[in-house]
């Protein structure tokens, strides 16, 4: 009977996790977050750890499998053996992440017999595990709290408490129906106590958005973002490289009649320069001279592969209008299997892995200056997921965050949409505008309030031009960082102890 029961429940919980992903961008079916409510209620109500594992794993696997399916699309770009690897890639990462969630629910189950209320324990442990997933495993993708980034008002909460703390808020909301059902009238006081700070957060978020000033720009500085829309299948073909470069140059030759500009910054996507720096530095300089005016303060910020002795880097270079290399940034956080091969000694015997050389990680984080006018924080690809990198680079003169990327690997899936959402989250968290420049999209300008002011859609070729948008002086998250998460978890733990005792006293009275 137990086996038959699990055979029915496991696919149901997988479906619940999968349906919950439709509450996120681009679908925004918000009520589906309460799929978590039913699932957590049943997981916490299981009679043994075996059922806890199977049900929580199934919920998580549905969430991560449906939410991260797009990663496997990269294997469609390749041919031959890579097509056989696609289903493996589609399943392995969700399986690994699901084990993390199921471990969190098991720990919550074990400690709840001695301390705290089981549903609140689940919030605490799962939130901590999500924090560790982002910090230690460097993969904070598809966290539950990202739900709030889909709404222009709710996203303002990130400016106060940051993304990891928003996981706690999300989980509190989904367990509230459980506490009402489980404790009935006894839940009134605890729910009032829990809801009060959440309501205050949402009121502050609404007030922040409602009373935001009109977007202001520094009229002295122009920025051009170039999206060439070059398909990944043909990007590195030698016969087409000159055509690709010419397309970027043509898109960069934006005509403007303004003469009072102090600077013009042109931004090309990740690895837009199809050479190797510094080996091909003269080619790069020649390309920049074809559209940068040497009599003006014009710049090109471009992605390129670079080499230093035996080390290769995914880099971004800043050139001025006299073709001088002003600065270089090497990507710090690399993508496994894409930019380096984990356990290379083990996998090197398999010939189907094309990347024979691993990229090296950069070890410096600093803001890059456009003369003495302003500074920007450079981020490459999915480094936009990590607020820590921004904290390391940030100073009082930082005006913008620039994220160059290439999402062409993932086609017209939800992957690039999710990636763009992180630009919105970082802009709100730090109160600093984010400029995102992608090869095939989405590119755009995001205000400090998460508003998409300029945008180039997926598979759109074009140039977007705008003035330097002004940043905010500060945000609560920028001031206190992840200390806010520690404070919130500590507060939740104390509340848990108090109300566990409260529930017991109410049951005994």
Short mmCIF file of C-alpha atoms in Angstrom, two decimals, residues 17-507:
data_model
loop_
_atom_site.label_atom_id
_atom_site.label_comp_id
_atom_site.label_asym_id
_atom_site.label_seq_id
_atom_site.Cartn_x
_atom_site.Cartn_y
_atom_site.Cartn_z
CA UNK A 17 6.54 21.97 -8.31
CA UNK A 18 6.30 22.37 -12.06
CA UNK A 19 3.07 24.37 -11.89
CA UNK A 20 4.63 26.72 -9.32
CA UNK A 21 7.22 27.83 -11.90
CA UNK A 22 4.40 29.36 -13.93
CA UNK A 23 4.01 31.97 -11.18
CA UNK A 24 7.32 33.45 -12.41
CA UNK A 25 8.23 35.41 -15.54
CA UNK A 26 7.12 35.30 -18.28
CA UNK A 27 3.83 33.64 -17.23
CA UNK A 28 3.00 35.50 -14.00
CA UNK A 29 0.22 33.16 -12.88
CA UNK A 30 0.69 34.39 -9.33
CA UNK A 31 -1.85 32.17 -7.47
CA UNK A 32 0.18 29.10 -8.46
CA UNK A 33 2.66 29.88 -5.68
CA UNK A 34 0.15 28.22 -3.37
CA UNK A 35 1.05 24.89 -4.96
CA UNK A 36 3.86 25.16 -2.43
CA UNK A 37 1.31 25.47 0.39
CA UNK A 38 -0.35 22.12 -0.27
CA UNK A 39 2.99 20.42 -0.95
CA UNK A 40 4.69 21.71 2.22
CA UNK A 41 1.62 20.82 4.28
CA UNK A 42 1.79 17.21 3.11
CA UNK A 43 5.60 16.99 3.34
CA UNK A 44 5.62 18.22 6.93
CA UNK A 45 2.73 15.90 7.78
CA UNK A 46 4.44 12.68 6.66
CA UNK A 47 4.90 9.96 9.23
CA UNK A 48 8.41 8.88 8.24
CA UNK A 49 11.58 10.31 6.71
CA UNK A 50 11.28 8.11 3.63
CA UNK A 51 8.02 9.79 2.61
CA UNK A 52 9.50 13.19 3.51
CA UNK A 53 12.39 12.55 1.13
CA UNK A 54 10.31 11.27 -1.79
CA UNK A 55 7.69 14.01 -1.62
CA UNK A 56 10.09 16.92 -1.07
CA UNK A 57 12.40 15.61 -3.78
CA UNK A 58 9.49 15.34 -6.22
CA UNK A 59 8.33 18.89 -5.44
CA UNK A 60 11.83 20.27 -5.91
CA UNK A 61 12.47 18.25 -9.05
CA UNK A 62 9.31 19.61 -10.65
CA UNK A 63 10.35 23.16 -9.71
CA UNK A 64 13.91 22.90 -11.01
CA UNK A 65 13.22 20.66 -14.02
CA UNK A 66 10.49 22.90 -15.44
CA UNK A 67 12.31 26.07 -14.40
CA UNK A 68 15.75 25.11 -15.77
CA UNK A 69 14.88 23.00 -18.81
CA UNK A 70 16.32 25.70 -21.05
CA UNK A 71 19.90 24.85 -20.03
CA UNK A 72 19.66 21.72 -22.17
CA UNK A 73 18.95 23.91 -25.19
CA UNK A 74 22.69 24.61 -25.40
CA UNK A 75 23.18 21.01 -26.54
CA UNK A 76 20.91 21.64 -29.53
CA UNK A 77 23.46 24.16 -30.78
CA UNK A 78 25.93 21.31 -30.99
CA UNK A 79 25.34 18.20 -33.04
CA UNK A 80 26.21 14.54 -32.91
CA UNK A 81 27.05 13.17 -29.48
CA UNK A 82 25.91 16.36 -27.71
CA UNK A 83 22.30 15.55 -28.53
CA UNK A 84 22.62 12.38 -26.48
CA UNK A 85 23.97 14.42 -23.56
CA UNK A 86 20.99 16.79 -23.63
CA UNK A 87 18.54 14.67 -21.55
CA UNK A 88 21.32 13.95 -19.07
CA UNK A 89 22.07 17.65 -18.66
CA UNK A 90 18.36 18.43 -18.36
CA UNK A 91 18.00 15.98 -15.47
CA UNK A 92 21.29 15.99 -13.54
CA UNK A 93 21.28 19.61 -12.33
CA UNK A 94 17.62 19.50 -11.17
CA UNK A 95 18.33 16.19 -9.41
CA UNK A 96 21.29 17.69 -7.56
CA UNK A 97 19.35 20.81 -6.55
CA UNK A 98 16.38 18.68 -5.51
CA UNK A 99 18.60 16.72 -3.14
CA UNK A 100 19.46 20.01 -1.44
CA UNK A 101 15.80 20.83 -0.87
CA UNK A 102 14.91 17.33 0.32
CA UNK A 103 17.84 17.43 2.77
CA UNK A 104 16.50 20.71 4.15
CA UNK A 105 13.02 19.23 4.71
CA UNK A 106 14.48 16.13 6.38
CA UNK A 107 16.53 18.27 8.79
CA UNK A 108 13.44 20.37 9.57
CA UNK A 109 11.53 17.16 10.27
CA UNK A 110 14.23 15.81 12.58
CA UNK A 111 14.63 18.93 14.70
CA UNK A 112 10.90 19.65 14.97
CA UNK A 113 10.38 16.84 17.45
CA UNK A 114 12.54 18.76 19.92
CA UNK A 115 12.41 22.40 18.97
CA UNK A 116 10.13 24.75 17.06
CA UNK A 117 7.08 24.37 14.81
CA UNK A 118 7.74 22.15 11.81
CA UNK A 119 6.45 24.49 9.09
CA UNK A 120 8.42 27.44 10.43
CA UNK A 121 11.44 25.17 10.82
CA UNK A 122 11.06 24.32 7.14
CA UNK A 123 11.19 28.03 6.30
CA UNK A 124 14.34 28.55 8.34
CA UNK A 125 16.26 25.52 7.08
CA UNK A 126 15.24 25.86 3.43
CA UNK A 127 16.11 29.58 3.44
CA UNK A 128 19.53 28.81 4.91
CA UNK A 129 20.12 26.10 2.31
CA UNK A 130 19.15 28.52 -0.46
CA UNK A 131 21.63 31.01 0.96
CA UNK A 132 24.36 28.37 0.97
CA UNK A 133 23.40 27.28 -2.55
CA UNK A 134 24.11 30.79 -3.75
CA UNK A 135 27.23 31.40 -1.68
CA UNK A 136 29.01 28.03 -1.74
CA UNK A 137 27.69 26.37 -4.90
CA UNK A 138 27.47 29.70 -6.76
CA UNK A 139 24.14 28.87 -8.35
CA UNK A 140 21.40 31.08 -6.87
CA UNK A 141 19.18 30.57 -9.92
CA UNK A 142 15.44 29.98 -9.51
CA UNK A 143 15.22 30.87 -5.84
CA UNK A 144 11.60 31.08 -4.62
CA UNK A 145 12.00 34.74 -3.65
CA UNK A 146 12.56 35.67 -7.31
CA UNK A 147 8.77 35.49 -7.56
CA UNK A 148 8.65 39.09 -6.33
CA UNK A 149 10.82 40.37 -9.19
CA UNK A 150 7.93 39.95 -11.64
CA UNK A 151 5.92 42.84 -10.19
CA UNK A 152 7.01 46.48 -10.36
CA UNK A 153 5.86 47.16 -6.79
CA UNK A 154 6.85 43.93 -5.05
CA UNK A 155 10.35 44.07 -6.54
CA UNK A 156 11.02 47.17 -4.43
CA UNK A 157 11.32 44.86 -1.43
CA UNK A 158 14.75 43.80 -2.69
CA UNK A 159 16.03 47.33 -2.00
CA UNK A 160 15.27 46.84 1.69
CA UNK A 161 16.27 43.25 2.47
CA UNK A 162 17.91 41.69 -0.62
CA UNK A 163 17.21 38.51 -2.56
CA UNK A 164 18.08 35.89 0.07
CA UNK A 165 15.76 37.50 2.61
CA UNK A 166 12.98 37.58 0.03
CA UNK A 167 13.08 33.77 0.08
CA UNK A 168 12.03 33.93 3.74
CA UNK A 169 9.15 36.29 2.91
CA UNK A 170 7.98 34.04 0.08
CA UNK A 171 8.00 30.92 2.25
CA UNK A 172 6.17 32.72 5.06
CA UNK A 173 3.40 33.67 2.66
CA UNK A 174 2.94 30.13 1.35
CA UNK A 175 2.77 28.58 4.85
CA UNK A 176 0.21 31.04 6.19
CA UNK A 177 -2.73 28.99 4.80
CA UNK A 178 -1.19 25.92 6.44
CA UNK A 179 -1.05 27.57 9.87
CA UNK A 180 -4.66 28.70 9.50
CA UNK A 181 -5.85 25.20 8.58
CA UNK A 182 -3.75 23.44 11.19
CA UNK A 183 -4.28 25.69 14.22
CA UNK A 184 -7.55 27.45 13.31
CA UNK A 185 -8.38 30.11 15.94
CA UNK A 186 -5.10 29.48 17.69
CA UNK A 187 -3.31 30.82 14.63
CA UNK A 188 -4.79 34.34 14.80
CA UNK A 189 -2.16 35.85 17.10
CA UNK A 190 0.86 34.13 15.46
CA UNK A 191 -0.33 35.07 11.97
CA UNK A 192 -0.88 38.68 13.03
CA UNK A 193 2.62 38.72 14.48
CA UNK A 194 4.15 37.18 11.32
CA UNK A 195 2.14 39.23 8.84
CA UNK A 196 2.87 42.60 10.43
CA UNK A 197 6.50 42.94 9.25
CA UNK A 198 5.59 41.49 5.84
CA UNK A 199 2.79 44.02 5.41
CA UNK A 200 5.14 46.80 6.50
CA UNK A 201 7.66 45.65 3.86
CA UNK A 202 5.01 45.71 1.15
CA UNK A 203 3.74 49.13 2.27
CA UNK A 204 7.28 50.49 2.15
CA UNK A 205 7.72 48.90 -1.29
CA UNK A 206 4.53 50.55 -2.54
CA UNK A 207 5.59 53.88 -1.06
CA UNK A 208 9.04 53.59 -2.67
CA UNK A 209 7.54 52.98 -6.08
CA UNK A 210 4.68 55.48 -5.76
CA UNK A 211 6.93 58.31 -4.60
CA UNK A 212 9.87 57.65 -6.89
CA UNK A 213 11.11 60.80 -8.59
CA UNK A 214 11.02 61.23 -12.32
CA UNK A 215 13.89 59.42 -14.02
CA UNK A 216 16.75 61.84 -14.48
CA UNK A 217 19.72 61.61 -16.80
CA UNK A 218 23.14 63.18 -17.06
CA UNK A 219 22.83 64.84 -20.46
CA UNK A 220 26.61 65.07 -20.92
CA UNK A 221 27.19 61.34 -21.38
CA UNK A 222 25.76 59.13 -24.13
CA UNK A 223 25.69 55.32 -24.04
CA UNK A 224 25.04 53.08 -27.05
CA UNK A 225 24.28 49.39 -26.58
CA UNK A 226 24.70 47.14 -29.60
CA UNK A 227 22.85 43.85 -30.07
CA UNK A 228 24.10 42.14 -33.27
CA UNK A 229 21.86 39.04 -33.02
CA UNK A 230 24.51 36.64 -34.33
CA UNK A 231 23.43 33.01 -34.06
CA UNK A 232 25.69 30.81 -31.97
CA UNK A 233 25.89 28.17 -34.71
CA UNK A 234 27.71 30.57 -37.04
CA UNK A 235 29.37 32.95 -34.60
CA UNK A 236 32.85 31.38 -34.63
CA UNK A 237 33.00 30.35 -38.28
CA UNK A 238 36.25 31.80 -39.64
CA UNK A 239 34.76 32.76 -43.01
CA UNK A 240 32.09 34.90 -41.29
CA UNK A 241 34.14 36.63 -38.60
CA UNK A 242 34.82 39.74 -40.66
CA UNK A 243 31.12 39.99 -41.51
CA UNK A 244 30.20 39.73 -37.84
CA UNK A 245 32.68 42.46 -36.94
CA UNK A 246 31.38 44.68 -39.72
CA UNK A 247 27.82 44.24 -38.48
CA UNK A 248 28.90 45.44 -35.02
CA UNK A 249 30.69 48.43 -36.55
CA UNK A 250 27.68 49.40 -38.66
CA UNK A 251 25.40 49.22 -35.65
CA UNK A 252 27.85 51.35 -33.67
CA UNK A 253 27.89 54.16 -36.23
CA UNK A 254 24.96 55.87 -34.60
CA UNK A 255 24.41 59.36 -35.95
CA UNK A 256 23.70 62.06 -33.40
CA UNK A 257 23.72 65.82 -33.76
CA UNK A 258 24.68 66.70 -30.19
CA UNK A 259 27.95 68.56 -29.74
CA UNK A 260 27.92 69.12 -25.97
CA UNK A 261 28.68 65.55 -24.99
CA UNK A 262 31.58 64.87 -22.64
CA UNK A 263 31.72 61.15 -23.47
CA UNK A 264 30.20 58.44 -25.63
CA UNK A 265 30.39 54.80 -24.50
CA UNK A 266 29.65 52.00 -26.97
CA UNK A 267 29.03 48.54 -25.49
CA UNK A 268 29.36 45.27 -27.39
CA UNK A 269 28.28 41.88 -25.94
CA UNK A 270 30.29 39.09 -24.38
CA UNK A 271 33.01 37.72 -26.75
CA UNK A 272 31.81 40.09 -29.47
CA UNK A 273 35.43 40.49 -30.61
CA UNK A 274 36.16 37.20 -32.36
CA UNK A 275 39.89 37.23 -31.82
CA UNK A 276 42.36 36.61 -29.01
CA UNK A 277 43.75 39.49 -26.98
CA UNK A 278 46.58 40.55 -26.99
CA UNK A 279 47.56 38.40 -29.97
CA UNK A 280 45.01 40.15 -32.18
CA UNK A 281 45.14 43.57 -30.49
CA UNK A 282 45.89 45.37 -33.74
CA UNK A 283 42.78 43.95 -35.33
CA UNK A 284 40.75 45.09 -32.33
CA UNK A 285 42.25 48.57 -32.48
CA UNK A 286 41.55 48.76 -36.20
CA UNK A 287 37.91 47.84 -35.60
CA UNK A 288 37.52 50.54 -32.95
CA UNK A 289 39.08 53.21 -35.18
CA UNK A 290 36.44 52.56 -37.84
CA UNK A 291 33.74 54.20 -35.77
CA UNK A 292 35.31 55.94 -32.74
CA UNK A 293 36.12 59.60 -33.32
CA UNK A 294 39.74 60.22 -32.22
CA UNK A 295 38.96 63.89 -31.61
CA UNK A 296 36.35 63.09 -28.97
CA UNK A 297 36.06 61.14 -25.74
CA UNK A 298 34.55 58.04 -27.26
CA UNK A 299 34.97 54.52 -25.87
CA UNK A 300 34.29 50.90 -26.70
CA UNK A 301 33.60 48.30 -24.00
CA UNK A 302 33.76 44.87 -25.63
CA UNK A 303 33.85 41.22 -24.63
CA UNK A 304 36.84 39.16 -25.80
CA UNK A 305 38.84 36.07 -25.00
CA UNK A 306 42.25 37.06 -23.63
CA UNK A 307 45.48 35.21 -22.86
CA UNK A 308 48.15 35.79 -20.25
CA UNK A 309 50.99 33.27 -20.60
CA UNK A 310 49.25 29.87 -20.37
CA UNK A 311 46.02 31.21 -18.89
CA UNK A 312 42.91 32.08 -20.92
CA UNK A 313 40.20 34.43 -19.68
CA UNK A 314 36.71 35.48 -20.59
CA UNK A 315 37.38 39.21 -20.56
CA UNK A 316 35.98 42.65 -21.26
CA UNK A 317 38.17 45.44 -22.62
CA UNK A 318 37.73 49.20 -22.53
CA UNK A 319 39.29 51.08 -25.46
CA UNK A 320 39.38 54.83 -25.96
CA UNK A 321 39.05 56.68 -29.26
CA UNK A 322 42.82 56.64 -29.76
CA UNK A 323 42.70 52.81 -29.62
CA UNK A 324 44.43 52.63 -26.25
CA UNK A 325 43.47 49.78 -23.91
CA UNK A 326 42.24 51.74 -20.90
CA UNK A 327 41.27 48.78 -18.70
CA UNK A 328 40.58 45.06 -18.78
CA UNK A 329 38.30 42.90 -16.65
CA UNK A 330 38.59 39.12 -16.38
CA UNK A 331 35.49 37.16 -15.44
CA UNK A 332 35.63 35.93 -11.85
CA UNK A 333 32.87 33.31 -11.68
CA UNK A 334 32.99 30.74 -14.46
CA UNK A 335 30.29 28.41 -15.81
CA UNK A 336 31.04 24.68 -15.25
CA UNK A 337 31.26 22.66 -18.50
CA UNK A 338 30.83 25.88 -20.48
CA UNK A 339 34.03 27.66 -19.43
CA UNK A 340 35.85 24.97 -17.52
CA UNK A 341 35.57 21.23 -17.10
CA UNK A 342 35.20 20.06 -13.48
CA UNK A 343 37.31 17.01 -12.65
CA UNK A 344 39.17 17.47 -15.92
CA UNK A 345 41.53 14.54 -15.24
CA UNK A 346 38.53 12.24 -15.03
CA UNK A 347 36.71 13.62 -18.10
CA UNK A 348 39.73 14.29 -20.30
CA UNK A 349 39.69 10.71 -21.60
CA UNK A 350 36.33 11.39 -23.27
CA UNK A 351 36.84 12.95 -26.69
CA UNK A 352 33.32 14.35 -26.96
CA UNK A 353 34.23 17.34 -24.79
CA UNK A 354 35.43 19.99 -27.20
CA UNK A 355 36.79 22.49 -24.67
CA UNK A 356 40.33 21.15 -24.31
CA UNK A 357 41.46 24.26 -22.42
CA UNK A 358 39.81 25.66 -19.31
CA UNK A 359 39.30 29.37 -18.74
CA UNK A 360 40.95 30.79 -15.63
CA UNK A 361 39.13 32.94 -13.09
CA UNK A 362 39.99 36.58 -12.66
CA UNK A 363 40.91 37.63 -9.17
CA UNK A 364 40.26 41.36 -9.23
CA UNK A 365 37.06 43.27 -8.75
CA UNK A 366 37.17 46.99 -9.39
CA UNK A 367 35.08 49.67 -10.97
CA UNK A 368 36.24 50.94 -14.36
CA UNK A 369 36.53 54.69 -15.01
CA UNK A 370 35.37 56.64 -18.03
CA UNK A 371 37.96 59.39 -17.67
CA UNK A 372 37.12 61.31 -14.51
CA UNK A 373 33.45 61.44 -15.39
CA UNK A 374 31.96 58.27 -13.92
CA UNK A 375 32.69 54.65 -13.03
CA UNK A 376 30.90 51.41 -13.79
CA UNK A 377 31.03 47.88 -12.33
CA UNK A 378 31.73 45.30 -15.09
CA UNK A 379 30.04 41.89 -14.95
CA UNK A 380 30.18 39.13 -17.56
CA UNK A 381 27.29 36.73 -18.19
CA UNK A 382 25.77 35.18 -15.08
CA UNK A 383 27.97 37.19 -12.71
CA UNK A 384 24.92 39.46 -12.51
CA UNK A 385 23.49 36.83 -10.13
CA UNK A 386 26.03 37.67 -7.43
CA UNK A 387 25.61 40.76 -5.29
CA UNK A 388 28.94 39.92 -3.58
CA UNK A 389 30.86 40.82 -6.75
CA UNK A 390 29.16 44.19 -6.88
CA UNK A 391 29.91 44.90 -3.21
CA UNK A 392 33.62 44.21 -3.87
CA UNK A 393 33.75 46.64 -6.80
CA UNK A 394 31.47 49.35 -5.51
CA UNK A 395 32.58 52.81 -4.44
CA UNK A 396 30.89 56.17 -4.08
CA UNK A 397 31.73 57.15 -7.66
CA UNK A 398 30.10 54.07 -9.21
CA UNK A 399 27.28 55.24 -11.46
CA UNK A 400 26.17 52.11 -13.33
CA UNK A 401 26.52 48.34 -13.52
CA UNK A 402 27.26 46.95 -16.99
CA UNK A 403 26.51 43.30 -17.68
CA UNK A 404 27.60 41.89 -21.05
CA UNK A 405 26.43 38.40 -21.94
CA UNK A 406 25.64 35.90 -24.68
CA UNK A 407 22.39 34.00 -24.20
CA UNK A 408 22.34 32.71 -27.78
CA UNK A 409 23.08 29.22 -26.46
CA UNK A 410 19.62 29.00 -24.91
CA UNK A 411 17.45 30.05 -27.82
CA UNK A 412 14.04 31.63 -27.42
CA UNK A 413 13.35 30.00 -24.03
CA UNK A 414 12.63 31.36 -20.58
CA UNK A 415 16.38 31.29 -19.81
CA UNK A 416 17.20 34.75 -21.22
CA UNK A 417 14.04 36.13 -19.60
CA UNK A 418 15.10 34.82 -16.19
CA UNK A 419 18.62 36.15 -16.78
CA UNK A 420 17.27 39.63 -17.53
CA UNK A 421 15.29 39.56 -14.28
CA UNK A 422 18.52 39.45 -12.30
CA UNK A 423 19.50 42.77 -13.86
CA UNK A 424 16.28 44.22 -12.45
CA UNK A 425 16.92 42.72 -9.00
CA UNK A 426 20.50 44.05 -8.81
CA UNK A 427 19.40 47.52 -9.93
CA UNK A 428 16.77 47.67 -7.17
CA UNK A 429 19.03 46.16 -4.50
CA UNK A 430 21.81 48.70 -5.01
CA UNK A 431 19.84 51.67 -6.31
CA UNK A 432 22.19 51.73 -9.29
CA UNK A 433 21.02 51.46 -12.92
CA UNK A 434 22.00 48.30 -14.78
CA UNK A 435 22.84 48.16 -18.47
CA UNK A 436 22.61 44.71 -19.99
CA UNK A 437 24.05 43.99 -23.44
CA UNK A 438 23.43 40.56 -24.97
CA UNK A 439 24.32 39.05 -28.32
CA UNK A 440 20.79 37.93 -29.18
CA UNK A 441 18.84 39.57 -26.35
CA UNK A 442 17.55 40.69 -24.06
CA UNK A 443 19.49 43.96 -23.86
CA UNK A 444 18.39 47.11 -22.14
CA UNK A 445 18.58 49.75 -19.46
CA UNK A 446 17.05 49.14 -16.03
CA UNK A 447 16.42 52.01 -13.64
CA UNK A 448 17.21 51.90 -9.88
CA UNK A 449 13.51 51.07 -9.39
CA UNK A 450 13.58 48.05 -11.69
CA UNK A 451 11.86 49.80 -14.58
CA UNK A 452 12.94 48.69 -18.04
CA UNK A 453 13.53 52.05 -19.72
CA UNK A 454 15.13 50.73 -22.93
CA UNK A 455 14.93 47.20 -24.30
CA UNK A 456 15.96 45.19 -27.34
CA UNK A 457 13.93 42.00 -27.57
CA UNK A 458 15.18 38.51 -28.22
CA UNK A 459 16.35 37.89 -31.80
CA UNK A 460 16.23 41.63 -32.49
CA UNK A 461 19.19 43.30 -34.19
CA UNK A 462 19.70 46.91 -33.26
CA UNK A 463 21.21 49.75 -31.29
CA UNK A 464 19.68 51.50 -28.30
CA UNK A 465 20.99 54.92 -27.35
CA UNK A 466 20.37 56.84 -24.13
CA UNK A 467 21.99 59.26 -21.72
CA UNK A 468 23.66 58.22 -18.47
CA UNK A 469 20.88 57.65 -15.96
CA UNK A 470 21.42 58.95 -12.45
CA UNK A 471 21.76 56.52 -9.55
CA UNK A 472 20.25 56.75 -6.06
CA UNK A 473 22.31 57.76 -3.07
CA UNK A 474 21.79 54.51 -1.17
CA UNK A 475 19.49 51.61 -0.33
CA UNK A 476 19.00 49.71 2.89
CA UNK A 477 20.40 46.54 1.30
CA UNK A 478 23.43 48.35 -0.11
CA UNK A 479 24.13 49.66 3.38
CA UNK A 480 23.76 46.42 5.35
CA UNK A 481 24.03 43.61 2.78
CA UNK A 482 23.59 40.02 3.91
CA UNK A 483 23.52 41.01 7.58
CA UNK A 484 19.82 41.60 6.93
CA UNK A 485 19.38 37.92 6.05
CA UNK A 486 21.11 36.85 9.26
CA UNK A 487 18.92 39.20 11.29
CA UNK A 488 15.75 37.96 9.59
CA UNK A 489 16.63 34.28 10.11
CA UNK A 490 17.48 34.97 13.77
CA UNK A 491 14.17 36.79 14.24
CA UNK A 492 12.29 33.91 12.59
CA UNK A 493 14.03 31.44 14.88
CA UNK A 494 13.04 33.38 18.01
CA UNK A 495 9.47 33.71 16.77
CA UNK A 496 9.44 29.97 16.16
CA UNK A 497 10.48 29.20 19.74
CA UNK A 498 7.90 31.57 21.20
CA UNK A 499 4.98 30.28 19.18
CA UNK A 500 5.83 26.63 19.55
CA UNK A 501 5.36 27.15 23.25
CA UNK A 502 2.23 29.24 22.56
CA UNK A 503 0.67 26.47 20.45
CA UNK A 504 1.45 23.87 23.13
CA UNK A 505 -0.14 25.98 25.86
CA UNK A 506 -3.24 26.57 23.74
CA UNK A 507 -3.58 22.86 23.06
#
